[in-house]
Tab-separated table of C-alpha atoms in Angstrom:
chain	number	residue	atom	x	y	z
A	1	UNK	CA	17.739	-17.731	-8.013
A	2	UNK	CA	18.968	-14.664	-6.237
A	3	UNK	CA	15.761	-12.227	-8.438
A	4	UNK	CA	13.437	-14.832	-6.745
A	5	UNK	CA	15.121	-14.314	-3.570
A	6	UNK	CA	15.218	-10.606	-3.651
A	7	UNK	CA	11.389	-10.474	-4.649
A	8	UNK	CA	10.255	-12.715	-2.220
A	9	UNK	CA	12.421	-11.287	0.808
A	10	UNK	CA	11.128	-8.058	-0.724
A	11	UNK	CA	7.630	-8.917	-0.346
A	12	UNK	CA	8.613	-10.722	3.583
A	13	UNK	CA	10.094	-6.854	4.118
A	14	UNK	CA	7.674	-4.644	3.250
A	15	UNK	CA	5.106	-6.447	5.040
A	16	UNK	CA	6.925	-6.703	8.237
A	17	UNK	CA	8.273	-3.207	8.266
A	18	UNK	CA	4.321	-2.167	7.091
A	19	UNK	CA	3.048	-4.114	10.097
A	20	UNK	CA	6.055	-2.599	12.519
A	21	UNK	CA	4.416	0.425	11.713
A	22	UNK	CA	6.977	2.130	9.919
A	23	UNK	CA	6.098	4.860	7.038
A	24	UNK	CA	5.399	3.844	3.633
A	25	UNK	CA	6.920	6.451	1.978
A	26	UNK	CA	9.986	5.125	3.374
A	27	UNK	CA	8.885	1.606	3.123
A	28	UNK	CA	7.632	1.018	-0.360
A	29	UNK	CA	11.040	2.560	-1.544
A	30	UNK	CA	13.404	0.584	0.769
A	31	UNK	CA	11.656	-2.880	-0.263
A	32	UNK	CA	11.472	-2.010	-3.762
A	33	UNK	CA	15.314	-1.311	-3.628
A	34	UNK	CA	15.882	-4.731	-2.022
A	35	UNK	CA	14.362	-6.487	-4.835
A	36	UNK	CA	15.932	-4.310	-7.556
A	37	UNK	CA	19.950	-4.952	-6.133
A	38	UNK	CA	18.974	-8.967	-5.654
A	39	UNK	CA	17.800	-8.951	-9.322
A	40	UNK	CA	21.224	-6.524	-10.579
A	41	UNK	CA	18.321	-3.987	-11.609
A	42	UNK	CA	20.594	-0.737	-12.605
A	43	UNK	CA	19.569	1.597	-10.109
A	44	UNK	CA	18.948	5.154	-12.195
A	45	UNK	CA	18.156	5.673	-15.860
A	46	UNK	CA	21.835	6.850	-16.642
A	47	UNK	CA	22.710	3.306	-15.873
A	48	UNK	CA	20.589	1.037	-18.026
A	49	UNK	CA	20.009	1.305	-22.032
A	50	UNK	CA	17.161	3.306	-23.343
A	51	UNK	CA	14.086	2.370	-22.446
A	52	UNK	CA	15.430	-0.725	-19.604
A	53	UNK	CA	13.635	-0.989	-16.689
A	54	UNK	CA	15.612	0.971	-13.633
A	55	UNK	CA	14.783	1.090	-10.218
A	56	UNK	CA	14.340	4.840	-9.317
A	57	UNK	CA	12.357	4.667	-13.428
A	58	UNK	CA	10.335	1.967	-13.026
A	59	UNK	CA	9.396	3.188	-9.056
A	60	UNK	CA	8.130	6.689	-10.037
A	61	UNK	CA	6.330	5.310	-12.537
A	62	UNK	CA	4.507	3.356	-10.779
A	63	UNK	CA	3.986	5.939	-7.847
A	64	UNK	CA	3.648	8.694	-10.117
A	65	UNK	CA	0.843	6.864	-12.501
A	66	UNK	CA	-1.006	6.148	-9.325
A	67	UNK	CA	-1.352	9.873	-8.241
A	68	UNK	CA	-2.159	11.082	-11.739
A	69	UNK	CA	-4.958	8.273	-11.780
A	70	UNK	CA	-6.738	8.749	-8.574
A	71	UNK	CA	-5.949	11.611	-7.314
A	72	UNK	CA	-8.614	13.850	-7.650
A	73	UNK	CA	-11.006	10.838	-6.450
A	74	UNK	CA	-9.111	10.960	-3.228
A	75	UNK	CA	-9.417	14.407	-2.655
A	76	UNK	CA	-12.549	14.752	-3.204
A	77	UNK	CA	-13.758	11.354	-1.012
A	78	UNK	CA	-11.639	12.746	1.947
A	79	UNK	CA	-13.160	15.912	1.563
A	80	UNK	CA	-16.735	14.461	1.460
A	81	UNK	CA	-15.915	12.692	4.805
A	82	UNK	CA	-14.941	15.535	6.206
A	83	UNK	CA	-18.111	17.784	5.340
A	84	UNK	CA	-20.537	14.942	6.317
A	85	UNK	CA	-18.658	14.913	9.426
A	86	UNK	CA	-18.449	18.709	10.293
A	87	UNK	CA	-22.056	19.341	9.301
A	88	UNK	CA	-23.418	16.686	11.298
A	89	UNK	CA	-24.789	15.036	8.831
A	90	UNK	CA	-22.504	11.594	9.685
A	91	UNK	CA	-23.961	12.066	13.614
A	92	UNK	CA	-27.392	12.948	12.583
A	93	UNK	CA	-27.808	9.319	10.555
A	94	UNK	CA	-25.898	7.528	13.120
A	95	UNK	CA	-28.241	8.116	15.650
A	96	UNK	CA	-31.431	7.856	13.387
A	97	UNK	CA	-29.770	4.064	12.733
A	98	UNK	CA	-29.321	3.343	16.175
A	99	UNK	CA	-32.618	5.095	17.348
A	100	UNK	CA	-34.748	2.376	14.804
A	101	UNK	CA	-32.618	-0.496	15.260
A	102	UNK	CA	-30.516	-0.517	18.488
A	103	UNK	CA	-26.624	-0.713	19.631
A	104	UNK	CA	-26.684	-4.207	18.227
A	105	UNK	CA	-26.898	-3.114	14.622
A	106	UNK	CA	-24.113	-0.711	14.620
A	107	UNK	CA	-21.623	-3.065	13.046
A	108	UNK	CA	-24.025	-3.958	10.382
A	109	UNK	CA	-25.443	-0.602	9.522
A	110	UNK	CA	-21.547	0.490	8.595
A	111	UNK	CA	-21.279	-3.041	6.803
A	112	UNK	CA	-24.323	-2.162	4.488
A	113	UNK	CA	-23.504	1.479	3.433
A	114	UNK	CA	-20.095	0.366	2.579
A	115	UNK	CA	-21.801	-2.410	0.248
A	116	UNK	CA	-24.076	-0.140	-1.230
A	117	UNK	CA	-21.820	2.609	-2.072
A	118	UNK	CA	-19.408	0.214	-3.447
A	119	UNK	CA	-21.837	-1.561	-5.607
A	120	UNK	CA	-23.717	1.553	-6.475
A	121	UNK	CA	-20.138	2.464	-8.223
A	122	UNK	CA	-18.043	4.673	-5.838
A	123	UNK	CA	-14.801	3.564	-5.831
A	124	UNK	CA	-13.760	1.034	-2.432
A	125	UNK	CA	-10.682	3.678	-2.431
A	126	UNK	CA	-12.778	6.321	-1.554
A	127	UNK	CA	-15.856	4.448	-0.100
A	128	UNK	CA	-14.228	4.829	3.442
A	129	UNK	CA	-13.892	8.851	3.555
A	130	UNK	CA	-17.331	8.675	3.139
A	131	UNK	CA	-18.213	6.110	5.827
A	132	UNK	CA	-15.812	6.628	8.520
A	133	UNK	CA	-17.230	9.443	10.463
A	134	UNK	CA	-20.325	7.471	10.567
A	135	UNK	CA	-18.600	4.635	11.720
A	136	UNK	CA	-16.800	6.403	14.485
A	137	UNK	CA	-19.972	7.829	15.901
A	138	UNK	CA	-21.402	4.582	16.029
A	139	UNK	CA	-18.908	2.754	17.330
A	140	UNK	CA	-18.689	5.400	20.290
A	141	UNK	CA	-21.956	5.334	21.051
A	142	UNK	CA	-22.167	1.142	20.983
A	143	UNK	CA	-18.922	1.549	23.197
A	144	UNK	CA	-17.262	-0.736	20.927
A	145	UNK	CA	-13.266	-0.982	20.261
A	146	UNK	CA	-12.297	1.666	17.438
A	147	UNK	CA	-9.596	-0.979	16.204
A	148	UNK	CA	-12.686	-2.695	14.852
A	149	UNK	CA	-13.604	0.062	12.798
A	150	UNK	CA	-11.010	-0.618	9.899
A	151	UNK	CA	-12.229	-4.488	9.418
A	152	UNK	CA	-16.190	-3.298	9.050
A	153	UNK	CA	-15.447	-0.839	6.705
A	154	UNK	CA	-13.067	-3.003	4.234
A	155	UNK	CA	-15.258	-5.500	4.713
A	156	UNK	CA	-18.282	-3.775	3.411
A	157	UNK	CA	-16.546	-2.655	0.308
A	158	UNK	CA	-13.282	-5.413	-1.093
A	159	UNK	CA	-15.291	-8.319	-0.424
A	160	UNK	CA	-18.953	-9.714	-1.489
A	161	UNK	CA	-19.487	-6.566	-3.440
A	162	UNK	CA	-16.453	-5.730	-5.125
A	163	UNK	CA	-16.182	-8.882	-7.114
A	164	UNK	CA	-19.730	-9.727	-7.511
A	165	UNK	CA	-21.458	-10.057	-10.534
A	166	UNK	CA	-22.982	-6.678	-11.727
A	167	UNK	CA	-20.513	-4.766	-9.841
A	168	UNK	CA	-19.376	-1.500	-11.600
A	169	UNK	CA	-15.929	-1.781	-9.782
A	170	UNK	CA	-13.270	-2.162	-12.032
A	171	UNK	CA	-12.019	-5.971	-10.783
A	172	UNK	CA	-15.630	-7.204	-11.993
A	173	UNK	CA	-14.755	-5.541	-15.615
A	174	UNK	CA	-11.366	-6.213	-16.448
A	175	UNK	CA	-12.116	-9.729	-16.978
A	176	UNK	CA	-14.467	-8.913	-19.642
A	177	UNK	CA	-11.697	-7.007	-22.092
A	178	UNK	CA	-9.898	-10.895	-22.259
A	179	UNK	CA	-12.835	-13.335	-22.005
A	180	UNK	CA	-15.630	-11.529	-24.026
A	181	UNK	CA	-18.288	-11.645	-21.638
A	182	UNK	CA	-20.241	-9.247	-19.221
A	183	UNK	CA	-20.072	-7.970	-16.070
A	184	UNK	CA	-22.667	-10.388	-15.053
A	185	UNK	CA	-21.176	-13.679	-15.681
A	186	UNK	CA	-21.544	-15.929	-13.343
A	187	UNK	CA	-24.699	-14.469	-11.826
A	188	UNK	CA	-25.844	-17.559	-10.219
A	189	UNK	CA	-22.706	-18.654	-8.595
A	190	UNK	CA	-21.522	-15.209	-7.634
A	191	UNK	CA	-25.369	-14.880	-5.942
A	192	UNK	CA	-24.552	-17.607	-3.698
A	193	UNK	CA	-20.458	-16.729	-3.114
A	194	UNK	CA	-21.380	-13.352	-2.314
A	195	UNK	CA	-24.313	-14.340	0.827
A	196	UNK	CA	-22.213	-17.078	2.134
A	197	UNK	CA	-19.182	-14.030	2.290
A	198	UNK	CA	-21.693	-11.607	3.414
A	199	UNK	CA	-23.406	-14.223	6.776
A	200	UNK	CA	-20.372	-15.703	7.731
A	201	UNK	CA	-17.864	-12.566	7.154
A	202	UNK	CA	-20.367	-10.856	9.735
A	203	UNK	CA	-20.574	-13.796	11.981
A	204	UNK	CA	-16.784	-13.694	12.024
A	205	UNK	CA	-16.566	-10.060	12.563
A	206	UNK	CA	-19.172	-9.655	15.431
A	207	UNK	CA	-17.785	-12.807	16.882
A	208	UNK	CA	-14.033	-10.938	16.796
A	209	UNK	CA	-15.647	-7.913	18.306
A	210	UNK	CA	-17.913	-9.297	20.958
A	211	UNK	CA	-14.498	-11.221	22.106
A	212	UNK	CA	-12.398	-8.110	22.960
A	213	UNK	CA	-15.848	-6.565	24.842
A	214	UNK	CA	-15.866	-9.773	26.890
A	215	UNK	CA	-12.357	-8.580	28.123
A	216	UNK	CA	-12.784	-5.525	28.840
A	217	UNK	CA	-11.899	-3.454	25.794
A	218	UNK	CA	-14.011	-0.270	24.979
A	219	UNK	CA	-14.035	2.819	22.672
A	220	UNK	CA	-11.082	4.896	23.367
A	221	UNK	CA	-11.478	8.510	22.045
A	222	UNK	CA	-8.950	10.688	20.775
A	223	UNK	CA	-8.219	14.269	20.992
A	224	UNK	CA	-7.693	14.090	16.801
A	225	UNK	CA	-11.733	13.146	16.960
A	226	UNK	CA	-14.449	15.612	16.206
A	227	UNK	CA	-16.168	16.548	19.256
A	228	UNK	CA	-19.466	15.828	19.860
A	229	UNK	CA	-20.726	18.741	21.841
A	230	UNK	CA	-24.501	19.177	22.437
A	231	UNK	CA	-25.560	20.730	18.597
A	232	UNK	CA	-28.303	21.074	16.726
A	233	UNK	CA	-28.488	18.013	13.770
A	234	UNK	CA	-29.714	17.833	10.277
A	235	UNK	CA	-32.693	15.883	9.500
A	236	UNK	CA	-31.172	11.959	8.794
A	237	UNK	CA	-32.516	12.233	5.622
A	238	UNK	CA	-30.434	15.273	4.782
A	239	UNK	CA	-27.355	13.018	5.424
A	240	UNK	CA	-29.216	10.265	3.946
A	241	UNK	CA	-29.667	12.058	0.484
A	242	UNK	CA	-25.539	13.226	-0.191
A	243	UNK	CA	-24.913	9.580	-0.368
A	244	UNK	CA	-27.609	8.856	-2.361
A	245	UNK	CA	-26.264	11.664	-4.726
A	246	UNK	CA	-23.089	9.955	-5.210
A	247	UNK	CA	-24.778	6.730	-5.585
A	248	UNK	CA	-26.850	7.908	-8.351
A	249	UNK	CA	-25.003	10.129	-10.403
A	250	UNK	CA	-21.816	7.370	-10.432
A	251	UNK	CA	-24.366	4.926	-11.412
A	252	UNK	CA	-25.559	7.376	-14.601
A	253	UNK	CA	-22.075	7.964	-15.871
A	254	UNK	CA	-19.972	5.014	-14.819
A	255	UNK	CA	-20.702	3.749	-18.682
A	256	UNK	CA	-19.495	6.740	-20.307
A	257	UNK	CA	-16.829	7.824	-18.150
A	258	UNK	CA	-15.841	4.989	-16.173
A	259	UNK	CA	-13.467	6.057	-13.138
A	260	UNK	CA	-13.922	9.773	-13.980
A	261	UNK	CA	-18.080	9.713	-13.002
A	262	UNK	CA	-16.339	9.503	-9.185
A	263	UNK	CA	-14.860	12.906	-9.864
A	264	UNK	CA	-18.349	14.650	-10.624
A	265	UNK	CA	-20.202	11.763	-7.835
A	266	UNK	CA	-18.064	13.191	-5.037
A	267	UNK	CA	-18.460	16.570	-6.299
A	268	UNK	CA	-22.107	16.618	-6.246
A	269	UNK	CA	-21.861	14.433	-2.488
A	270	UNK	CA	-19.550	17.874	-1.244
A	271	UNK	CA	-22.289	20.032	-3.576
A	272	UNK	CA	-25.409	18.606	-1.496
A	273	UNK	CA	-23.836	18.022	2.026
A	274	UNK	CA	-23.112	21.749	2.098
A	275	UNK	CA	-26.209	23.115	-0.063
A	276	UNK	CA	-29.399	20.795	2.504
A	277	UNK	CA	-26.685	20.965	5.673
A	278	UNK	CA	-25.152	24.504	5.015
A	279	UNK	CA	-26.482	26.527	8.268
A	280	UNK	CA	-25.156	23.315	10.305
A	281	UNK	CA	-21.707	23.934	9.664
A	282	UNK	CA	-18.900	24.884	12.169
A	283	UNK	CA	-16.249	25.215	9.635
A	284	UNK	CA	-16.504	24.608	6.218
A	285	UNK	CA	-13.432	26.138	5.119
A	286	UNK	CA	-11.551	24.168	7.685
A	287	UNK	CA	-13.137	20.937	6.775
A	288	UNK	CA	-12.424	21.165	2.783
A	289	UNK	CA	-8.484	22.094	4.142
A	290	UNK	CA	-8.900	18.955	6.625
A	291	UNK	CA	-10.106	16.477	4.014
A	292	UNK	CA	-7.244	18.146	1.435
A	293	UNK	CA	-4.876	16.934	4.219
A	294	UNK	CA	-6.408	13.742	4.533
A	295	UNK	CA	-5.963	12.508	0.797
A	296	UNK	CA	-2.363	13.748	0.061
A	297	UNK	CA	-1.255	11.188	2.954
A	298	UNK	CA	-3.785	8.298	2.165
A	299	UNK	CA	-2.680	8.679	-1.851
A	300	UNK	CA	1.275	9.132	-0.712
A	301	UNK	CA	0.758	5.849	1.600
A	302	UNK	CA	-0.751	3.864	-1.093
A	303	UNK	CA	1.487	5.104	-4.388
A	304	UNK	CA	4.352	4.396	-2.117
A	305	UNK	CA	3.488	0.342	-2.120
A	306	UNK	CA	2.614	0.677	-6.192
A	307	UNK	CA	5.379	2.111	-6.440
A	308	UNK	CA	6.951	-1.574	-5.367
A	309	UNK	CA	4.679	-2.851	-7.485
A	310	UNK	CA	6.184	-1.525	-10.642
A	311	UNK	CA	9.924	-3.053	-9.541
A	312	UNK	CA	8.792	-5.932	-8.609
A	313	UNK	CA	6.766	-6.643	-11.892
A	314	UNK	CA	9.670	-6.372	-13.883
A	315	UNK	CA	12.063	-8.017	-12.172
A	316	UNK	CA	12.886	-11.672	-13.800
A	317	UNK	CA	11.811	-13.848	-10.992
A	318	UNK	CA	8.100	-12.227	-11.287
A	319	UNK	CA	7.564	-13.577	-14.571
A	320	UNK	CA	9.182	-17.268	-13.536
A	321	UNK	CA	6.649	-16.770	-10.596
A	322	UNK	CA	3.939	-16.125	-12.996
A	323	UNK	CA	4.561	-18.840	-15.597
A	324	UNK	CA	4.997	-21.310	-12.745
A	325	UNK	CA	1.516	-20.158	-11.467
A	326	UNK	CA	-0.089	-20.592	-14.956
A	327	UNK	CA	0.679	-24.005	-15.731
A	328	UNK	CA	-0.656	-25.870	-12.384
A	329	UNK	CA	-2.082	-28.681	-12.739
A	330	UNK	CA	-5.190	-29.983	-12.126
A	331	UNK	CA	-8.369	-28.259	-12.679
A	332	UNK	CA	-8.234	-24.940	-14.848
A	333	UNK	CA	-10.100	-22.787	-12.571
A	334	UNK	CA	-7.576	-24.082	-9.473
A	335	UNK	CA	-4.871	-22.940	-11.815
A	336	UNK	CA	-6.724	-19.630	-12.616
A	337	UNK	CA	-7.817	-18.672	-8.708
A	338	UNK	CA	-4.278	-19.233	-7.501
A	339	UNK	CA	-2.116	-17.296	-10.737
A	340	UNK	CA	-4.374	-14.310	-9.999
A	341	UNK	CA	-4.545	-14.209	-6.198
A	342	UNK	CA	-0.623	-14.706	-5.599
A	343	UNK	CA	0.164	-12.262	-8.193
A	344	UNK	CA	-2.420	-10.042	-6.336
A	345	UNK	CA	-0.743	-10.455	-3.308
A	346	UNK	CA	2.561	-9.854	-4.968
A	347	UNK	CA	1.967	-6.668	-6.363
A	348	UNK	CA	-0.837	-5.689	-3.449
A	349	UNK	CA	-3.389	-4.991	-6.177
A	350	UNK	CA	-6.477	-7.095	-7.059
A	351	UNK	CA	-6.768	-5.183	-10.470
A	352	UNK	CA	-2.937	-5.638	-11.145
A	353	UNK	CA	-3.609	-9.263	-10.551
A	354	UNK	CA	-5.938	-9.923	-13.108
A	355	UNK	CA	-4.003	-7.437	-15.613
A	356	UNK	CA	-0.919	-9.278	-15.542
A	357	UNK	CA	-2.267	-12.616	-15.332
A	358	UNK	CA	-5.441	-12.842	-17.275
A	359	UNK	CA	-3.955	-12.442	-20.554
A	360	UNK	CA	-1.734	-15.309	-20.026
A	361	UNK	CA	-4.661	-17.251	-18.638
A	362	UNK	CA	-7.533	-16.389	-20.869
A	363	UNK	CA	-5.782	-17.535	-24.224
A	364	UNK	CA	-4.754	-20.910	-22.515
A	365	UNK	CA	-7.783	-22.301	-20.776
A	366	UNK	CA	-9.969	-20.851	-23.295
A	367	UNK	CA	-8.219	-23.192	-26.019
A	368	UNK	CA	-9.478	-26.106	-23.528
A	369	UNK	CA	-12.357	-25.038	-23.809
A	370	UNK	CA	-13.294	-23.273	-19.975
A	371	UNK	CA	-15.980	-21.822	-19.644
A	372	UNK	CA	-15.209	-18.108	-20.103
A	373	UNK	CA	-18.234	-17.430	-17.339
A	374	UNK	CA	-16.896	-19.727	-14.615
A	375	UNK	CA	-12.935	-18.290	-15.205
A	376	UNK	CA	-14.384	-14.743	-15.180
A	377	UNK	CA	-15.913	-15.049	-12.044
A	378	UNK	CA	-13.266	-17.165	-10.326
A	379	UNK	CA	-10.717	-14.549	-11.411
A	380	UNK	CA	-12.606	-12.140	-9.987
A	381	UNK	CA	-13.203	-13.041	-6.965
A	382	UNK	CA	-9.678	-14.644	-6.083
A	383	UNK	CA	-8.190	-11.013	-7.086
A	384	UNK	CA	-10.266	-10.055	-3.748
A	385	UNK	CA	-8.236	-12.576	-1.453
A	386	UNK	CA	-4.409	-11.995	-0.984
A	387	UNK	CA	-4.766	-8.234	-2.490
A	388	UNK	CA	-5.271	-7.583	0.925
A	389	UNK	CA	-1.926	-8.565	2.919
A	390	UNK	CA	-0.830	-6.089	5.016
A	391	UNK	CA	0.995	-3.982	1.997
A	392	UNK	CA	-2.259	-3.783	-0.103
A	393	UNK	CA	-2.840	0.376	-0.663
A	394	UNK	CA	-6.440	0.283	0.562
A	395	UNK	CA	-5.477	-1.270	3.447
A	396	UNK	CA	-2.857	0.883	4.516
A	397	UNK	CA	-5.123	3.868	3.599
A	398	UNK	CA	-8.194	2.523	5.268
A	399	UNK	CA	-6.216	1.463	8.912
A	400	UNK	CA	-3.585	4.144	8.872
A	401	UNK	CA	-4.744	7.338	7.002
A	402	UNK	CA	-8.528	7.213	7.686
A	403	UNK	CA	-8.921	5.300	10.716
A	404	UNK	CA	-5.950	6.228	12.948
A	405	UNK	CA	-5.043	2.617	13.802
A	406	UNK	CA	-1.831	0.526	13.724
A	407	UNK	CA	-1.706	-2.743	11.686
A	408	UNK	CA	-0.228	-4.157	15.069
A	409	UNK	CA	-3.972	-3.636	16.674
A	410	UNK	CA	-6.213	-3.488	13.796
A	411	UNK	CA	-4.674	-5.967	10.931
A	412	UNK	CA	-5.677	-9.400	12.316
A	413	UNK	CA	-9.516	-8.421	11.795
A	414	UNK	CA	-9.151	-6.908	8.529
A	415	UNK	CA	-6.875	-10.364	7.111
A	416	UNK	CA	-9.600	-12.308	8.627
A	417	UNK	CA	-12.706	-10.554	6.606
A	418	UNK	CA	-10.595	-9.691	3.698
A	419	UNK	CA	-8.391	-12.759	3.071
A	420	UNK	CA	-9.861	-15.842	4.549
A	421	UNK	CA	-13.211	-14.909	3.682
A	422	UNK	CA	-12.828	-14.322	0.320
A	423	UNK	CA	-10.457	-16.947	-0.170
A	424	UNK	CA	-13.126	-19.422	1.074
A	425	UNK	CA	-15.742	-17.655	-1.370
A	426	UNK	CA	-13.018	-18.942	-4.151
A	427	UNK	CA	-12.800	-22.430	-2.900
A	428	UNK	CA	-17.057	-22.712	-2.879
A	429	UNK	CA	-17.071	-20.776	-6.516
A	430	UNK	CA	-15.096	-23.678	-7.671
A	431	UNK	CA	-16.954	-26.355	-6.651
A	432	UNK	CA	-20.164	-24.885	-7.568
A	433	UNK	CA	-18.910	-24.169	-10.982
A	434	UNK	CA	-17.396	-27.856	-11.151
A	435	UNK	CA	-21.080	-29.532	-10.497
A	436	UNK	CA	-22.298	-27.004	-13.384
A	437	UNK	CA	-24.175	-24.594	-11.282
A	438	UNK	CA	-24.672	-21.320	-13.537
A	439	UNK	CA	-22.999	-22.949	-16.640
């Protein structure tokens, strides 16, 4: 009784100390420490047997495993914003978007290079260092609230493409190690999910952002912001074709070297922003040290909440909570969408969701004979749902670290894109699957 209670007033703390604003180095630590003294986790390794899960153990390995994972991919994404940026090459495509298609397309045009950079295979971690400055220039020149700005990038990247069939991001694969089938299963059903995410996750967000216009809110610059004094641009297409470089060369070696083809996409992004945009630069020295800056804090912010993770997972009252989860009744893929997206929210992780639950769910449902299609794609996309509470590391990296913002002004648009939407993508996946659409 008192583990559940320590991981569930855990979870209640570090979201309302995330969303109070408070730092989440000091956060993720003070949360995971809550949980470990409810659950009488030994607090160091000197205390508990060889090889027993420990609080300061079990929360650097979790932090630490993070960093060594991603973070060369976060170096070099915030270093690829940063050269797009102080090249002009961000400015120069901006305006080329809103010279063909007007003001009232900025919102979309960040929307869509989001989805296609996240689809095309470069990571949703890093997708926003690439997009931001864009963003930012367009949302000055629309005059539209910057708060905004974290909501249309996260929703261009965690939602209808993440999770959709064909996806190369890693919550579309994992399924496939426990149910045996391919990152396109599902096709049908994810088709339709991911347009009725897509029309009405855009409706919503315009609809959020047209709101605050109507009373009076504006763009609100910053001294932090580049300035955009009168200079000479690039050609669009020569910050056009740096994206297009990641895009491609992620997509030629995402087979054979999965998460690592990022480090050699973003490489050849820096490689061809600087080699077409070179004579356009103010600083490039000072932009590689800028972006360096960038991605120690963004990959600090977010190891500190997986750092929680890794207490929290082996704390008792987790596995009650996941065995509990497992065995609802009803309709398997009900059972399925809710195991993976609480335990998602739990450890702020889609891919941790499916990696702890799926191989208690795949054995089970497959023995009653589920279609290992529908429960791919319904674990899939409800790992995209309550990932993104406030504590979820792309979130925190994407509002804070990127963006600027507070989760005080920017949150309530990025839950509404990231969690309801998605959540009602589940709910339609299910019922589409249970009148035998795509099976």
């Amino acid at each position: 009784m008192l583990s559940m209670i320590g991981l569930i007033g855990g979870l209640a703390l570090l979201i309302f100390l995330t969303m109070r604003g408070m730092n989440l180095l000091i956060v993720g630590p003070i949360s995971a420490l809550f949980v470990a003294l409810f659950s009488g986790m030994p607090l160091f390794p000197q205390l508990a047997e060889e090889g027993a899960a420990n609080f300061v153990g079990n929360y650097m390995t979790g932090f630490s495993g993070f960093v060594t994972a991603w973070y060369l991919m976060f170096l070099l994404g915030a270093i690829f914003g940063k050269v797009m940026e102080d090249s002009g090459a961000a400015d120069s495509v901006s305006e080329y978007i809103v010279g063909k298609f007007g003001m009232k397309y900025a919102v979309l045009a960040i929307v869509i290079a989001c989805a296609v950079l996240t689809y095309g295979g470069v990571s949703l971690f890093v997708v926003a260092f690439s997009v931001y400055p864009m963003a930012l220039s367009l949302f000055k020149q629309a005059d539209l609230p910057r708060r905004f700005i974290p909501a249309a990038l996260a929703f261009g990247s965690v939602t209808f493409t993440m999770t959709s069939a064909g996806s190369p991001e890693i919550q579309n694969w994992i399924p496939i190690e426990f149910l045996n089938t391919t990152p396109y299963a599902g096709w049908e059903v994810s088709l339709i999910v991911a347009v009725f995410m897509m029309v009405f996750g855009y409706w919503w967000l315009k609809r959020m952002i047209t709101k605050a216009v109507a009373k009076g809110e504006r763009f609100v610059s910053r001294e932090s912001d580049p300035v955009n004094e009168k200079r000479t641009l690039p050609n669009p297409w020569m910050g056009l074709i740096p994206l297009l470089v990641v895009l491609v060369i992620a997509f030629v070696f995402h087979d054979s070297l999965k998460q690592s083809a990022l480090i050699i996409a973003l490489l050849g992004g820096v490689i061809a922003t600087y080699v077409l945009n070179r004579k356009y630069f103010k600083n490039f020295w000072e932009a590689i040290s800028e972006g360096t800056l960038g991605a120690l804090i963004a990959i600090g912010n977010t190891a500190a909440v997986v750092g929680f993770g890794g207490v929290a997972k082996a704390v008792p009252a987790f596995q009650t909570a996941v065995e509990a989860m497992t065995n609802i009744p009803g309709s398997p893929l009900i059972g399925a969408a809710v195991a993976v997206s609480v335990i998602a929210g739990m450890t702020g992780s889609a891919s941790g969701g499916q990696v702890i639950a799926l191989p208690l769910l795949a054995p089970h449902y497959m023995d009653m004979g589920v279609n290992p299609e529908a429960l791919h794609r319904v674990a899939a996309i409800s790992s995209g749902a309550l990932d993104s509470l406030p504590h979820n590391g792309y979130v925190v990296t994407t509002v804070r670290a990127i963006c600027g913002e507070s989760h005080q002004d920017a949150y309530n648009a990025v839950g509404a894109v990231t969690v309801i939407v998605p959540a009602l993508g589940v709910v339609l996946a299910i019922i589409l699957f249970s009148f035998g659409v795509g099976i």
